[in-house]
Amino acid sequence: MDPQTLTNLFSCTFSPDPNVQKRAELEIRKLGAQEGMVTTVLQIIGNDNVDIATRQAAAVYLKNRVYSSYFIDSVARPDQVPIPASDRNNFKASVLPLIASSPSRVISVQLAGALKNVVARDFPEQWPTLADDVKKLLVSSNVNEVHAGCVTTLEMVRAFRFRQNNDILPKLVEAFFPTLVNIATQALSNAPVGPNEDVPTILHLILKTYSTSILLHLSLHQQSAESLVPWGRLLFQVVNLQIPKEAVPEDEEKRERCEWWKAKKWAYKILGRLFHRFGNPSQLPSTLQKDYAAFSQHFVTNYAPEIFKIYLQQIELFVSGQAWLSKKCQYRIFTFFTECVKPKSTWALLKPHFETLVSSYVFPQLSFTPVKEEQWNSDPIEFVRTTVDEFEAFDSPVSAATSFLFSLASNRTKTTFLPILGFINRVLQSKPAAPQRYGALNMTAALGPFIMRHPEVKGSMEQFLQQHVLPEFSAPEPYMRAVACEVLGTVIKAGMKFSNQQLLEQHLTAVATAIDDVELPVRVHACLALTELVTETPSVQSVVAPQVGKVIQTLLKLAEETDLDILNHCMESMVETYQAELLPVAAELTARLCETYARLAKESQSADEVDPSAVDIDSIMESEGNEDKTFAAMGVAKTISTVVNAVESSPEILAQIQEIIIPVVTLTLENKLLDLLDNMYDLVDALTYKLRSISPSMWPVFELTYKLFKADAVDFLDEMLPSLDNFVSFGTEMFKARADYRQMVLDIYQTAITSEHLGENDAVNGCKLAESMLLNLRGCIDDALQPIISTALSVVDKAETNALRLANLNVLVNAILYNPAAALHIMEQAGPGTARKFFDKWFEAIKVDNRLPRVHDKKLSIMALCTLMEMDPANVPASIQEGFHGIVSGALKLFQEYPKAVQARKELEEAFQNESDDENDEDDSKYLNMNEEDDDVWDEDSAYVEMLANEGQRLREKSEKAAAGEDFSDDEEEDDDIEEELGYISPLDTVDPYITFKQALTAFQMKNAQGYQLATTSLSPEQQTFLMEVMRIAEEHSAQVAAQS
């Protein structure tokens, strides 16, 4: 392959002419399959006579080619052509020297990415020389080669970082890390003070490598003093290092990103990770005790106090203005302080300093800083996003300070809470400038849920609002008006009730004025506060009712301006509260919401359009991702659902808004916006269920659903099922007329059962769809009966969960109910004795308690047994004639349990209705720990981490045993009880099983006297008595039906 020709093609890929660019990309793609292509690309990357941009383009191509085609699964995509062996060998021979001589960071990054993917596939078996080659680079006197050795070591560690129970990573650690720590220590001792970045870059790479190696495990080597001592010394040196001003940029944003501060960030991160995951015995999950109990005790005793001491010094230097700290380092420091709150040993270190840390660091972070002011002025929407949710920028100093405040208040309430509130009060009473008043009120808003649950404090909140919050609504500084709204909304949401009606009215008036404020953040916070006032205060609901149209318009306008998901919550609350008032404008409101949704969905699609071949796990993990539009679209869709629920009482309006909603559903499905499918199918389900009909314009949604299921959304059956069931249940006439529609539903069922890509939960959903067909399309799907039964029979011995066993059994029982003679004939055709095998399984389920647990399961089997009683005895297969008389005793067994199941369902419905009343009764112990002792704290978060660790361990053991071909079972594998599905409806709901049974028994006596006699005389005396009771109930029910008609 001619290098010059290929060089010219790569240079054309960044041509300003899109046509030239496209032609070059297509030509490169054609050449990609040729042997020697990768070798030539490597030559271009290493050719100093080729311009940097072209070499970068070649490096990007190389990384993507290796990622997509170095290893190909047994089923390859059409565009995947394996890289030939000669090119693979040339890559391995060339990549390390290329990294060492790389002229730019962009090229190095692409080469490193390609290297990682090859290492993950070929090391050590197919690349046995790599480790020795890297060791030579690390001990070289050439700084570029040392740098290349560090890059390669990092990529080798990254290649194996997520592998469970692999022995490669510990070996890499033991082989390379002693050399790395020596290089870093030596580099640090000879660090130049100028802007040269060789030393900090190598230091940054080495520390990042160590951090990557401890994501999941800490090897025995790393736990040993031989490793821990030199690495600990290095980490402390890096944290304590005072970087000369001349070695870093003057601009703070550039300084944040410079190599020295990146190195410091990784040092802080490693120390935090060592403590959080491996070195904190009081919070160490039980599954990790075996591997890390001794290490954690050693670490918390010997290292945690030193870390705390050094971090405290760094914060003291920072707050006093003697030293600068990057935001990421501040975040890491306070994340460590937060981790120190719960363990008894580290709380003893932190306790004497918490008030100083709150006043000197947390308070300034939550005050109105110049950074916040600049953001307010330049990007008010982002200001709102980050102030409404402090964790929006989760790795910021503000989020870390807030987490620290929360941890103190909730875990050490008795010691810390009143002193913190005392500090807030002292600040406010001193009448400081607005930025400091903002900080005190911002802290109050953050602590609102804790304040309203503290018995000594919550009673004084009304006076606090009057004294410190109400005056701020008229402050000249707009941010003070915003934080006043936030404090009010927070404490109202947390349960505060005004005893002074006049004071409530004053606050409501202030909020109403703020809704029309000139500043956007004030308007947003005012809307949030008003929503809480309306939701929690009946008197406010009455006052706002005449103006709710204006409020909704304001919310819509704000939502369209900002795309803030939090405003969707406001609209949902308003729509739920004022259903009657909004009925006349529901269609207009829905249209506005659908316009907003369509815009957000399209913008979300544009943001997500990337070349899938250019994406690997690291780019996914490290990219910020433009998810805001998608989340905002989800929020708008949820608000539309709230409108649908609100107009349920008016079928005419509901049908009207359905026609407005269908185009956005179609838009989502046609453009395959998978992240939004759940929301769209919620809407389709709600509309079709509430209207109990399928409009002509809704049928294209059914067709699109089938196409989507067969293409990109095969694993979305769980989301699709309720809508598909409604199409079958309420669109029966269309299915009777359209054979292609019947075939689509049958195909979805068979795919759900047979697809290797789907699990048992999907198979259960497929069974439910088959049930829906058999129940709703009686007499119309005779041609589908054979494939349904054949598919179900294939699952009988394969199902692993109770849920699938029951769902599959119900499909076969439904087939009996649909046409008993045809179903039994098809079963017999499947193989001799198949019908008998089915009957044995069925009657086993009937006889064993809770094998048919729900009302529907019992009623379905009763109805199917009744159809068997009415059968012509000539159609009963010989294989089941012997036990056929058991159908009566089987039905009686079901009738014994049926009333209890009906009662249990009724109680479940009542409990579900009452559940919403209990939602606000939160346990105060979740928020406050009033224990006076300074013991270890074990809270919900600790228990959650323990649960995750246990589940992870169980899944790992299961995976290992499955890989070894061993059986694996434990208590966790036992199926959960199968509960009633309260929203489930079927044609059987209106059928009385007692009346049906009486009629069927009479028919049995007339059609099959011999069988009837055998069935009834074989009953025990208790069963015969119970049979008379069932017949009596049937007569009662028949009389009631006659009286009503």
Short mmCIF file of C-alpha atoms in Angstrom, two decimals, residues 446-759:
data_model
loop_
_atom_site.label_atom_id
_atom_site.label_comp_id
_atom_site.label_asym_id
_atom_site.label_seq_id
_atom_site.Cartn_x
_atom_site.Cartn_y
_atom_site.Cartn_z
CA ALA A 446 -29.84 22.88 53.08
CA LEU A 447 -30.64 21.92 56.69
CA GLY A 448 -34.40 22.53 56.36
CA PRO A 449 -35.45 18.85 56.47
CA PHE A 450 -33.29 18.34 59.57
CA ILE A 451 -34.53 21.51 61.29
CA MET A 452 -38.20 20.53 60.86
CA ARG A 453 -37.54 17.15 62.48
CA HIS A 454 -35.57 18.39 65.48
CA PRO A 455 -37.85 18.61 68.54
CA GLU A 456 -36.02 21.59 70.05
CA VAL A 457 -35.87 23.68 66.89
CA LYS A 458 -38.86 23.15 64.62
CA GLY A 459 -41.21 25.21 66.80
CA SER A 460 -39.17 28.39 66.34
CA MET A 461 -39.04 28.26 62.54
CA GLU A 462 -42.06 30.53 62.04
CA GLN A 463 -40.37 33.30 64.04
CA PHE A 464 -37.15 32.70 62.08
CA LEU A 465 -39.02 33.22 58.81
CA GLN A 466 -40.59 36.42 60.06
CA GLN A 467 -37.32 37.82 61.36
CA HIS A 468 -34.77 36.71 58.77
CA VAL A 469 -36.54 35.53 55.60
CA LEU A 470 -39.58 37.72 54.96
CA PRO A 471 -37.52 40.97 54.84
CA GLU A 472 -35.24 39.47 52.16
CA PHE A 473 -38.12 39.21 49.67
CA SER A 474 -37.78 42.96 49.18
CA ALA A 475 -33.96 43.02 49.25
CA PRO A 476 -32.28 44.95 46.41
CA GLU A 477 -29.97 41.99 45.72
CA PRO A 478 -31.88 39.51 43.52
CA TYR A 479 -30.02 36.51 44.92
CA MET A 480 -31.40 37.33 48.38
CA ARG A 481 -34.93 37.23 46.99
CA ALA A 482 -34.12 33.85 45.43
CA VAL A 483 -32.71 32.31 48.61
CA ALA A 484 -35.68 33.63 50.63
CA CYS A 485 -37.98 31.66 48.29
CA GLU A 486 -35.75 28.61 48.67
CA VAL A 487 -35.78 28.67 52.49
CA LEU A 488 -39.56 29.09 52.57
CA GLY A 489 -40.18 26.27 50.09
CA THR A 490 -37.80 23.92 51.90
CA VAL A 491 -39.30 24.26 55.36
CA ILE A 492 -42.88 24.10 54.05
CA LYS A 493 -42.02 20.90 52.17
CA ALA A 494 -40.44 19.52 55.36
CA GLY A 495 -43.72 19.97 57.23
CA MET A 496 -43.85 23.50 58.66
CA LYS A 497 -47.38 24.84 59.28
CA PHE A 498 -48.05 28.54 59.87
CA SER A 499 -49.94 29.26 63.08
CA ASN A 500 -50.18 32.97 62.16
CA GLN A 501 -52.51 33.32 59.14
CA GLN A 502 -51.43 36.91 58.52
CA LEU A 503 -47.78 35.85 58.35
CA LEU A 504 -48.70 33.10 55.87
CA GLU A 505 -50.52 35.65 53.70
CA GLN A 506 -47.49 37.96 53.80
CA HIS A 507 -45.21 35.16 52.60
CA LEU A 508 -47.69 34.15 49.89
CA THR A 509 -47.89 37.75 48.66
CA ALA A 510 -44.09 37.97 48.62
CA VAL A 511 -43.82 34.73 46.61
CA ALA A 512 -46.52 35.86 44.17
CA THR A 513 -44.57 39.10 43.59
CA ALA A 514 -41.34 37.14 43.11
CA ILE A 515 -42.96 35.06 40.34
CA ASP A 516 -42.93 38.22 38.20
CA ASP A 517 -39.37 39.19 39.20
CA VAL A 518 -37.08 40.49 36.45
CA GLU A 519 -34.40 37.94 37.37
CA LEU A 520 -34.91 34.41 36.08
CA PRO A 521 -33.46 32.53 39.10
CA VAL A 522 -35.84 34.44 41.40
CA ARG A 523 -38.83 33.47 39.23
CA VAL A 524 -37.81 29.80 39.26
CA HIS A 525 -37.31 29.68 43.04
CA ALA A 526 -40.62 31.52 43.53
CA CYS A 527 -42.42 28.88 41.44
CA LEU A 528 -40.83 26.13 43.52
CA ALA A 529 -41.89 27.85 46.76
CA LEU A 530 -45.43 28.46 45.51
CA THR A 531 -45.75 24.78 44.55
CA GLU A 532 -44.88 23.72 48.09
CA LEU A 533 -47.29 26.26 49.60
CA VAL A 534 -50.10 25.04 47.34
CA THR A 535 -49.36 21.36 47.94
CA GLU A 536 -49.06 21.59 51.72
CA THR A 537 -51.47 24.40 52.67
CA PRO A 538 -55.24 24.12 51.93
CA SER A 539 -55.88 27.84 52.51
CA VAL A 540 -53.26 28.73 49.89
CA GLN A 541 -54.89 26.30 47.43
CA SER A 542 -58.12 28.26 47.67
CA VAL A 543 -56.41 31.63 47.21
CA VAL A 544 -54.39 30.48 44.17
CA ALA A 545 -57.28 28.63 42.46
CA PRO A 546 -58.65 31.65 40.53
CA GLN A 547 -55.12 32.45 39.27
CA VAL A 548 -53.99 28.89 38.47
CA GLY A 549 -54.21 29.50 34.70
CA LYS A 550 -51.71 32.36 34.98
CA VAL A 551 -49.45 30.26 37.21
CA ILE A 552 -49.44 27.39 34.70
CA GLN A 553 -48.65 29.82 31.85
CA THR A 554 -45.74 31.21 33.87
CA LEU A 555 -44.47 27.71 34.56
CA LEU A 556 -44.73 26.74 30.89
CA LYS A 557 -42.87 29.87 29.81
CA LEU A 558 -40.13 29.27 32.38
CA ALA A 559 -39.85 25.60 31.45
CA GLU A 560 -39.51 26.49 27.76
CA GLU A 561 -36.85 29.09 28.57
CA THR A 562 -34.78 26.89 30.85
CA ASP A 563 -35.47 23.18 30.17
CA LEU A 564 -35.21 22.68 33.93
CA ASP A 565 -36.70 19.33 34.93
CA ILE A 566 -37.60 20.66 38.39
CA LEU A 567 -40.27 22.89 36.84
CA ASN A 568 -42.02 19.83 35.43
CA HIS A 569 -42.51 18.70 39.02
CA CYS A 570 -44.17 22.05 39.74
CA MET A 571 -46.55 21.62 36.81
CA GLU A 572 -47.40 18.07 37.84
CA SER A 573 -48.28 19.25 41.35
CA MET A 574 -50.42 22.12 40.02
CA VAL A 575 -52.26 19.85 37.57
CA GLU A 576 -52.93 17.25 40.28
CA THR A 577 -54.15 19.91 42.72
CA TYR A 578 -56.36 21.87 40.28
CA GLN A 579 -57.83 19.14 38.07
CA ALA A 580 -61.30 20.69 37.81
CA GLU A 581 -60.00 24.23 37.17
CA LEU A 582 -57.65 23.08 34.39
CA LEU A 583 -60.14 20.84 32.55
CA PRO A 584 -61.18 23.57 30.05
CA VAL A 585 -57.55 24.33 29.10
CA ALA A 586 -56.22 20.75 29.22
CA ALA A 587 -55.95 20.48 25.43
CA GLU A 588 -54.08 23.77 25.12
CA LEU A 589 -51.76 22.81 27.99
CA THR A 590 -51.08 19.42 26.42
CA ALA A 591 -50.29 21.00 23.06
CA ARG A 592 -47.74 23.34 24.67
CA LEU A 593 -46.17 20.46 26.57
CA CYS A 594 -46.01 18.31 23.42
CA GLU A 595 -44.29 21.13 21.52
CA THR A 596 -41.69 21.39 24.28
CA TYR A 597 -41.23 17.61 24.38
CA ALA A 598 -40.75 17.40 20.60
CA ARG A 599 -38.11 20.14 20.67
CA LEU A 600 -36.22 18.52 23.56
CA ALA A 601 -36.41 15.07 21.96
CA LYS A 602 -34.94 16.38 18.70
CA GLU A 603 -32.18 18.26 20.54
CA SER A 604 -31.43 15.13 22.58
CA GLN A 605 -31.18 13.10 19.38
CA SER A 606 -28.75 15.60 17.84
CA ALA A 607 -26.56 15.51 20.94
CA ASP A 608 -26.45 11.70 20.88
CA GLU A 609 -25.50 11.31 17.22
CA VAL A 610 -21.95 9.95 17.38
CA ASP A 611 -20.06 7.33 15.44
CA PRO A 612 -20.54 4.11 17.46
CA SER A 613 -17.26 2.68 16.17
CA ALA A 614 -15.40 5.59 17.74
CA VAL A 615 -16.77 5.00 21.24
CA ASP A 616 -15.12 2.76 23.80
CA ILE A 617 -15.69 2.26 27.52
CA ASP A 618 -13.22 4.95 28.56
CA SER A 619 -14.75 7.65 26.38
CA ILE A 620 -18.16 6.69 27.76
CA MET A 621 -16.91 6.83 31.38
CA GLU A 622 -14.96 10.03 30.99
CA SER A 623 -17.40 12.03 28.83
CA GLU A 624 -19.70 14.46 30.52
CA GLY A 625 -22.58 13.44 28.24
CA ASN A 626 -25.35 15.77 27.17
CA GLU A 627 -28.12 14.17 29.20
CA ASP A 628 -29.90 17.34 30.29
CA LYS A 629 -32.16 17.44 27.22
CA THR A 630 -33.14 13.80 27.63
CA PHE A 631 -33.95 14.22 31.33
CA ALA A 632 -35.90 17.37 30.58
CA ALA A 633 -37.87 15.52 27.88
CA MET A 634 -38.60 12.74 30.38
CA GLY A 635 -39.88 15.32 32.85
CA VAL A 636 -42.19 16.91 30.26
CA ALA A 637 -43.53 13.46 29.30
CA LYS A 638 -44.27 12.78 32.95
CA THR A 639 -46.15 16.07 33.17
CA ILE A 640 -48.20 15.09 30.10
CA SER A 641 -49.05 11.83 31.93
CA THR A 642 -50.24 13.90 34.88
CA VAL A 643 -52.56 15.84 32.56
CA VAL A 644 -53.89 12.56 31.14
CA ASN A 645 -54.66 11.33 34.67
CA ALA A 646 -56.26 14.66 35.57
CA VAL A 647 -58.80 14.58 32.70
CA GLU A 648 -59.74 10.92 33.18
CA SER A 649 -63.22 11.94 34.29
CA SER A 650 -63.93 13.52 30.90
CA PRO A 651 -63.64 10.95 28.05
CA GLU A 652 -64.29 13.63 25.41
CA ILE A 653 -61.35 15.78 26.55
CA LEU A 654 -59.21 12.68 27.04
CA ALA A 655 -59.89 11.59 23.45
CA GLN A 656 -59.05 15.12 22.29
CA ILE A 657 -55.68 15.25 24.04
CA GLN A 658 -54.90 11.72 22.86
CA GLU A 659 -54.86 13.03 19.28
CA ILE A 660 -52.44 15.78 20.39
CA ILE A 661 -50.14 13.29 22.11
CA ILE A 662 -49.96 10.60 19.39
CA PRO A 663 -47.63 12.62 17.08
CA VAL A 664 -44.95 12.92 19.79
CA VAL A 665 -45.22 9.20 20.50
CA THR A 666 -44.78 8.54 16.79
CA LEU A 667 -41.83 10.96 16.65
CA THR A 668 -40.09 9.09 19.49
CA LEU A 669 -40.66 5.64 18.02
CA GLU A 670 -39.75 6.60 14.45
CA ASN A 671 -36.48 8.18 15.57
CA LYS A 672 -35.72 5.26 17.91
CA LEU A 673 -35.16 7.50 20.94
CA LEU A 674 -34.69 4.53 23.25
CA ASP A 675 -34.11 6.58 26.41
CA LEU A 676 -37.62 8.00 26.06
CA LEU A 677 -39.51 4.80 25.21
CA ASP A 678 -40.51 4.11 28.81
CA ASN A 679 -42.23 7.49 29.08
CA MET A 680 -43.99 7.11 25.73
CA TYR A 681 -45.34 3.65 26.49
CA ASP A 682 -46.58 4.94 29.85
CA LEU A 683 -48.62 7.48 27.87
CA VAL A 684 -49.91 4.94 25.34
CA ASP A 685 -50.85 2.56 28.16
CA ALA A 686 -52.67 5.30 30.10
CA LEU A 687 -54.58 6.60 27.06
CA THR A 688 -55.70 3.23 25.72
CA TYR A 689 -56.55 1.89 29.19
CA LYS A 690 -58.56 4.92 30.31
CA LEU A 691 -60.44 5.23 27.01
CA ARG A 692 -60.96 1.44 26.76
CA SER A 693 -60.68 1.81 22.99
CA ILE A 694 -58.08 2.18 20.22
CA SER A 695 -58.55 5.18 17.94
CA PRO A 696 -57.66 4.86 14.22
CA SER A 697 -54.67 7.20 14.70
CA MET A 698 -53.28 4.96 17.47
CA TRP A 699 -52.84 1.88 15.25
CA PRO A 700 -49.68 3.22 13.55
CA VAL A 701 -48.16 3.25 17.07
CA PHE A 702 -48.85 -0.48 17.27
CA GLU A 703 -47.15 -1.06 13.91
CA LEU A 704 -44.15 1.06 14.92
CA THR A 705 -43.92 -0.85 18.20
CA TYR A 706 -43.65 -4.14 16.34
CA LYS A 707 -40.98 -2.77 13.97
CA LEU A 708 -39.03 -1.33 16.89
CA PHE A 709 -39.24 -4.59 18.84
CA LYS A 710 -37.89 -6.52 15.87
CA ALA A 711 -35.02 -4.07 15.37
CA ASP A 712 -33.50 -1.82 18.03
CA ALA A 713 -35.78 -2.33 21.03
CA VAL A 714 -36.07 -6.10 21.48
CA ASP A 715 -35.20 -5.68 25.16
CA PHE A 716 -37.96 -3.11 25.79
CA LEU A 717 -40.81 -5.65 25.97
CA ASP A 718 -41.33 -4.89 29.66
CA GLU A 719 -42.12 -1.27 28.75
CA MET A 720 -44.20 -2.23 25.69
CA LEU A 721 -46.30 -5.00 27.26
CA PRO A 722 -49.07 -2.96 28.97
CA SER A 723 -49.69 -1.05 25.73
CA LEU A 724 -49.60 -4.23 23.61
CA ASP A 725 -52.06 -5.88 25.99
CA ASN A 726 -54.38 -2.88 25.66
CA PHE A 727 -54.18 -3.03 21.86
CA VAL A 728 -55.30 -6.66 21.98
CA SER A 729 -57.89 -6.16 24.75
CA PHE A 730 -59.56 -3.02 23.39
CA GLY A 731 -58.86 -3.44 19.68
CA THR A 732 -60.31 -6.91 19.20
CA GLU A 733 -62.33 -5.98 16.11
CA MET A 734 -59.22 -4.73 14.32
CA PHE A 735 -57.32 -7.91 15.23
CA LYS A 736 -60.19 -10.04 13.98
CA ALA A 737 -60.02 -8.15 10.65
CA ARG A 738 -56.21 -7.99 10.29
CA ALA A 739 -54.34 -11.28 10.03
CA ASP A 740 -51.04 -9.37 9.82
CA TYR A 741 -51.71 -7.75 13.21
CA ARG A 742 -52.43 -11.18 14.73
CA GLN A 743 -49.17 -12.47 13.26
CA MET A 744 -47.24 -9.52 14.74
CA VAL A 745 -48.44 -10.28 18.27
CA LEU A 746 -47.74 -14.00 17.80
CA ASP A 747 -44.23 -13.18 16.56
CA ILE A 748 -43.55 -10.96 19.58
CA TYR A 749 -44.59 -13.84 21.87
CA GLN A 750 -42.43 -16.39 20.08
CA THR A 751 -39.44 -14.03 19.97
CA ALA A 752 -39.78 -13.30 23.69
CA ILE A 753 -39.64 -17.04 24.41
CA THR A 754 -36.96 -18.12 21.94
CA SER A 755 -34.56 -15.16 21.62
CA GLU A 756 -31.12 -15.73 23.11
CA HIS A 757 -30.86 -11.99 23.80
CA LEU A 758 -33.79 -11.98 26.22
CA GLY A 759 -34.16 -13.31 29.75
#
